[in-house]
Amino acid sequence: MIGKYVFLAMGLAIVAGCGLQPSRDRSASPTVSFAETYAAAEAALAKAAASRNVWSKTEGLLQQSKIANDEGRKEDAIQLANEARMQAELALTQAISQEKDWQENVLF
Amino acid sequence: MKKSILSLCLIGGIFSVLPAVAGPEEDRLAMVKYYSDRFPDVPMQEFANGLYAFDQSAREQWIEMEDFPPYEIAIDDGQVLFETPFANGKSYADCFDNGGIGVKQDYPYFDADAGEVVTLELAINQCREANGEKALAYMIGELAEIAAYMAYTSRGNEFAIQVPLDSPGAVAAYSAGKQFFYTRRGQLNFACSSCHIQSAGLNLRADRLSTTLGQATHWPVYRSKWGEIGTIQKRFAECNSQVWAKPLEAQSVEYRNLEYFLSYISNGLELNGPASRR
């Protein structure tokens, strides 16, 4: 009985640990162009959508990014696209980690 | 090195799966016990009235609202729609057991042939399409009205959702619904359980949070905020939005599995739909 819970605690600790491995910080690389930034955000969003977990503000950010670009506000446009990409990546990370970690939310 | 981390992760994953082997009936009984302990003064059937089971002032307003139930028109309109024959002369009654009267307690069910969960709303549209009619839009409108009439004819029947343990498909659909319920989503990183289990009875802005137990018994609901009658999946969408998660499509596989799980949890309670909520 106790053994089961020790294993359980180990299991949860290990799973939690796996979720904490640092991911590469892609924003560190210099942003080349709006088109590339936007495309990267779209790709990240598509992945989040495939995981069935899109955050509700992300698509709006992408739309605003496009509008900003159309209006010639390049810097804003790139910043908005980067924010959208970051949200989409976090949503995907959330979906992947919750595939296992949801059980931590089960109280009984 | 990489490999050993991976296998550790896998072992961790396997062991942490252990507590989830509880079956639907164990889940339901655990839920009943949790809420009975948390709300010792609330009689079991009262949980079917959502937050009005324990919020006295909201309850008084609700009882007043029920004097002239705002969903009454939807029931009447739904009955007319339900009884109007299709172009081919058949009608909804031909698609359902007992002519569609008093059957809501059996929905959703798992259709083993199709390999999917069938909600009442899905069954209504399947009936239409089988008879050469166009599917209706989900969540609100005529489909919700027909569901309101069918719910009305089922009032007082005990919820009797079946998850046959010898049907791997049914068990998998139930389990997927359970997983969805406990999965954190959205920018605010909440699961359904964060609010309706952990925080049940506590205040969230203007509302006290209802219990998962009893949450599926009374649909569709006329909500003052909506100004119309809507299905349970409209509420799922709203609860997803509240945590800044983009809602899934009505009648998506995920929402149907979720509804299957949520409905099973209310087994044994009497149906009391349609209902009004503020």
Coordinates of C-alpha atoms in Angstrom, one line a residue, chain B residues 40-257:
Chain B
P40 CA -23.9 18.4 4.4
D41 CA -27.2 20.4 4.5
V42 CA -28.0 20.1 0.8
P43 CA -30.3 17.2 -0.1
M44 CA -29.1 15.1 -3.0
Q45 CA -31.7 16.1 -5.5
E46 CA -31.1 19.8 -4.8
F47 CA -27.7 19.5 -6.6
A48 CA -29.8 19.4 -9.8
N49 CA -30.6 23.1 -9.2
G50 CA -27.0 24.2 -9.5
L51 CA -25.9 27.1 -7.3
Y52 CA -29.5 27.6 -6.1
A53 CA -28.9 24.6 -4.0
F54 CA -26.8 26.6 -1.6
D55 CA -27.1 30.3 -2.5
Q56 CA -30.1 31.5 -0.6
S57 CA -30.6 34.9 -2.1
A58 CA -30.0 33.7 -5.7
R59 CA -32.4 31.0 -4.9
E60 CA -35.2 33.4 -4.0
Q61 CA -34.8 35.3 -7.2
W62 CA -34.8 32.1 -9.1
I63 CA -38.0 30.9 -7.5
E64 CA -39.6 34.2 -8.5
M65 CA -38.4 33.7 -12.0
E66 CA -39.9 30.2 -12.1
D67 CA -43.4 31.8 -11.5
F68 CA -43.4 32.7 -15.2
P69 CA -40.8 30.3 -16.5
P70 CA -38.8 32.1 -19.3
Y71 CA -38.3 28.7 -21.1
E72 CA -42.0 28.0 -21.5
I73 CA -42.3 29.5 -25.0
A74 CA -39.3 27.3 -26.0
I75 CA -41.2 24.2 -24.8
D76 CA -44.3 25.2 -26.8
D77 CA -42.3 26.1 -29.9
G78 CA -40.3 22.9 -29.5
Q79 CA -43.4 20.8 -29.3
V80 CA -44.8 22.3 -32.6
L81 CA -41.5 21.6 -34.3
F82 CA -41.3 18.1 -32.9
E83 CA -44.8 17.2 -34.1
T84 CA -44.5 18.8 -37.5
P85 CA -43.9 16.0 -40.1
F86 CA -40.8 16.1 -42.4
A87 CA -41.3 16.5 -46.1
N88 CA -41.3 12.7 -46.4
G89 CA -44.2 12.3 -44.0
K90 CA -42.1 10.9 -41.2
S91 CA -41.4 12.7 -38.0
Y92 CA -39.0 12.8 -35.0
A93 CA -41.2 10.3 -33.2
D94 CA -40.1 7.7 -35.7
C95 CA -36.5 8.1 -34.8
F96 CA -36.6 7.6 -31.0
D97 CA -37.7 5.0 -28.6
N98 CA -41.2 5.6 -27.2
G99 CA -41.8 8.2 -29.9
G100 CA -39.3 10.5 -28.3
I101 CA -41.4 11.1 -25.2
G102 CA -39.5 10.8 -21.9
V103 CA -36.2 9.5 -23.3
K104 CA -33.7 12.2 -22.3
Q105 CA -32.4 10.2 -19.3
D106 CA -30.7 7.8 -21.8
Y107 CA -28.7 10.6 -23.5
P108 CA -25.9 10.8 -24.2
Y109 CA -25.2 7.1 -25.0
F110 CA -22.3 5.4 -26.7
D111 CA -23.2 4.1 -30.2
A112 CA -21.0 1.1 -30.6
D113 CA -21.6 0.7 -34.3
A114 CA -20.6 4.3 -35.1
G115 CA -18.0 4.3 -32.4
E116 CA -19.0 7.6 -30.9
V117 CA -21.1 9.3 -28.2
V118 CA -24.5 10.4 -29.3
T119 CA -26.0 13.4 -27.5
L120 CA -29.7 14.2 -27.7
E121 CA -28.9 17.2 -30.0
L122 CA -26.8 15.0 -32.3
A123 CA -29.6 12.4 -32.4
I124 CA -32.1 15.1 -33.4
N125 CA -29.9 16.1 -36.3
Q126 CA -29.2 12.5 -37.3
C127 CA -33.0 12.0 -37.4
R128 CA -33.4 15.0 -39.7
E129 CA -30.6 14.0 -42.0
A130 CA -31.9 10.4 -42.2
N131 CA -35.2 11.9 -43.4
G132 CA -33.7 14.2 -46.0
E133 CA -33.9 17.4 -43.9
K134 CA -31.0 19.8 -43.3
A135 CA -29.2 19.7 -40.0
L136 CA -30.1 22.5 -37.6
A137 CA -27.5 24.8 -36.0
Y138 CA -26.3 23.5 -32.6
M139 CA -26.4 25.4 -29.2
I140 CA -29.4 27.7 -29.7
G141 CA -32.5 28.1 -31.9
E142 CA -34.9 25.5 -33.1
L143 CA -32.7 22.6 -32.1
A144 CA -32.5 23.8 -28.5
E145 CA -36.3 24.3 -28.6
I146 CA -36.9 20.7 -29.7
A147 CA -34.5 19.5 -27.0
A148 CA -36.4 21.7 -24.5
Y149 CA -39.6 19.9 -25.4
M150 CA -38.0 16.5 -25.2
A151 CA -36.4 17.4 -21.8
Y152 CA -39.8 18.6 -20.6
T153 CA -41.4 15.2 -21.4
S154 CA -38.6 13.5 -19.4
R155 CA -39.0 15.5 -16.2
G156 CA -38.9 13.4 -13.1
N157 CA -37.2 10.5 -14.8
E158 CA -33.9 9.4 -13.2
F159 CA -30.8 10.0 -15.2
A160 CA -29.7 6.6 -16.4
I161 CA -26.5 7.0 -18.5
Q162 CA -24.9 3.7 -19.5
V163 CA -21.2 3.2 -19.8
P164 CA -21.0 -0.6 -20.5
L165 CA -17.8 -1.8 -19.0
D166 CA -17.6 -4.5 -21.7
S167 CA -17.6 -1.9 -24.4
P168 CA -14.0 -0.6 -24.8
G169 CA -15.2 2.2 -27.0
A170 CA -17.7 3.4 -24.4
V171 CA -15.2 3.2 -21.6
A172 CA -12.6 5.1 -23.7
A173 CA -15.1 7.9 -24.5
Y174 CA -16.0 8.2 -20.9
S175 CA -12.4 8.3 -19.9
A176 CA -11.6 10.9 -22.5
G177 CA -14.4 13.0 -21.2
K178 CA -13.1 12.7 -17.7
Q179 CA -9.6 13.6 -18.9
F180 CA -10.9 16.7 -20.6
F181 CA -12.8 17.7 -17.4
Y182 CA -9.5 17.6 -15.4
T183 CA -7.3 19.1 -18.0
R184 CA -6.0 22.6 -17.5
R185 CA -6.7 24.8 -20.5
G186 CA -6.5 28.4 -21.7
Q187 CA -4.3 31.2 -20.7
L188 CA -5.6 31.2 -17.2
N189 CA -4.6 27.5 -16.8
F190 CA -7.8 26.2 -15.2
A191 CA -9.5 22.8 -15.5
C192 CA -13.3 22.4 -15.1
S193 CA -12.4 20.8 -11.8
S194 CA -10.5 23.8 -10.6
C195 CA -13.7 25.7 -10.4
H196 CA -16.5 23.2 -10.0
I197 CA -14.8 20.8 -7.7
Q198 CA -12.0 22.6 -5.8
S199 CA -13.9 25.9 -5.6
A200 CA -17.6 24.7 -5.6
G201 CA -19.7 26.9 -3.4
L202 CA -17.2 29.8 -3.5
N203 CA -17.7 33.1 -5.2
L204 CA -16.5 33.8 -8.7
R205 CA -17.4 37.4 -9.5
A206 CA -21.2 37.6 -9.1
D207 CA -21.8 33.8 -8.9
R208 CA -21.2 31.0 -6.5
L209 CA -19.8 28.1 -8.3
S210 CA -22.1 25.1 -8.8
T211 CA -21.2 21.5 -8.2
T212 CA -20.3 19.0 -11.0
L213 CA -22.9 16.7 -9.5
G214 CA -26.2 17.8 -10.9
Q215 CA -24.8 19.9 -13.7
A216 CA -26.2 17.9 -16.5
T217 CA -29.8 17.3 -15.4
H218 CA -31.6 20.4 -16.5
W219 CA -30.7 21.2 -20.1
P220 CA -31.4 23.1 -22.2
V221 CA -31.3 26.2 -20.1
Y222 CA -32.9 29.7 -20.6
R223 CA -30.3 32.0 -19.3
S224 CA -31.1 35.6 -18.7
K225 CA -27.7 36.6 -19.8
W226 CA -28.2 34.8 -23.1
G227 CA -31.8 36.0 -23.4
E228 CA -32.7 32.7 -25.0
I229 CA -32.5 28.9 -24.5
G230 CA -29.2 27.2 -25.1
T231 CA -27.7 23.7 -24.8
I232 CA -25.2 22.4 -22.3
Q233 CA -22.5 22.6 -24.9
K234 CA -23.1 26.4 -25.2
R235 CA -22.2 26.5 -21.5
F236 CA -19.1 24.4 -22.1
A237 CA -18.0 27.0 -24.6
E238 CA -18.7 29.8 -22.2
C239 CA -16.7 28.1 -19.4
N240 CA -13.8 27.5 -21.8
S241 CA -13.9 31.2 -22.8
Q242 CA -13.8 32.3 -19.2
V243 CA -10.4 30.8 -18.8
W244 CA -9.3 32.4 -22.1
A245 CA -9.4 29.1 -24.0
K246 CA -10.9 29.2 -27.5
P247 CA -14.0 27.0 -27.3
L248 CA -14.2 23.9 -29.4
E249 CA -17.0 23.3 -31.9
A250 CA -20.4 22.3 -30.7
Q251 CA -20.8 18.5 -30.8
S252 CA -17.1 18.1 -31.4
V253 CA -15.9 14.7 -30.2
E254 CA -14.3 16.3 -27.1
Y255 CA -17.5 18.1 -26.0
R256 CA -19.6 15.0 -26.6
N257 CA -17.2 12.9 -24.5

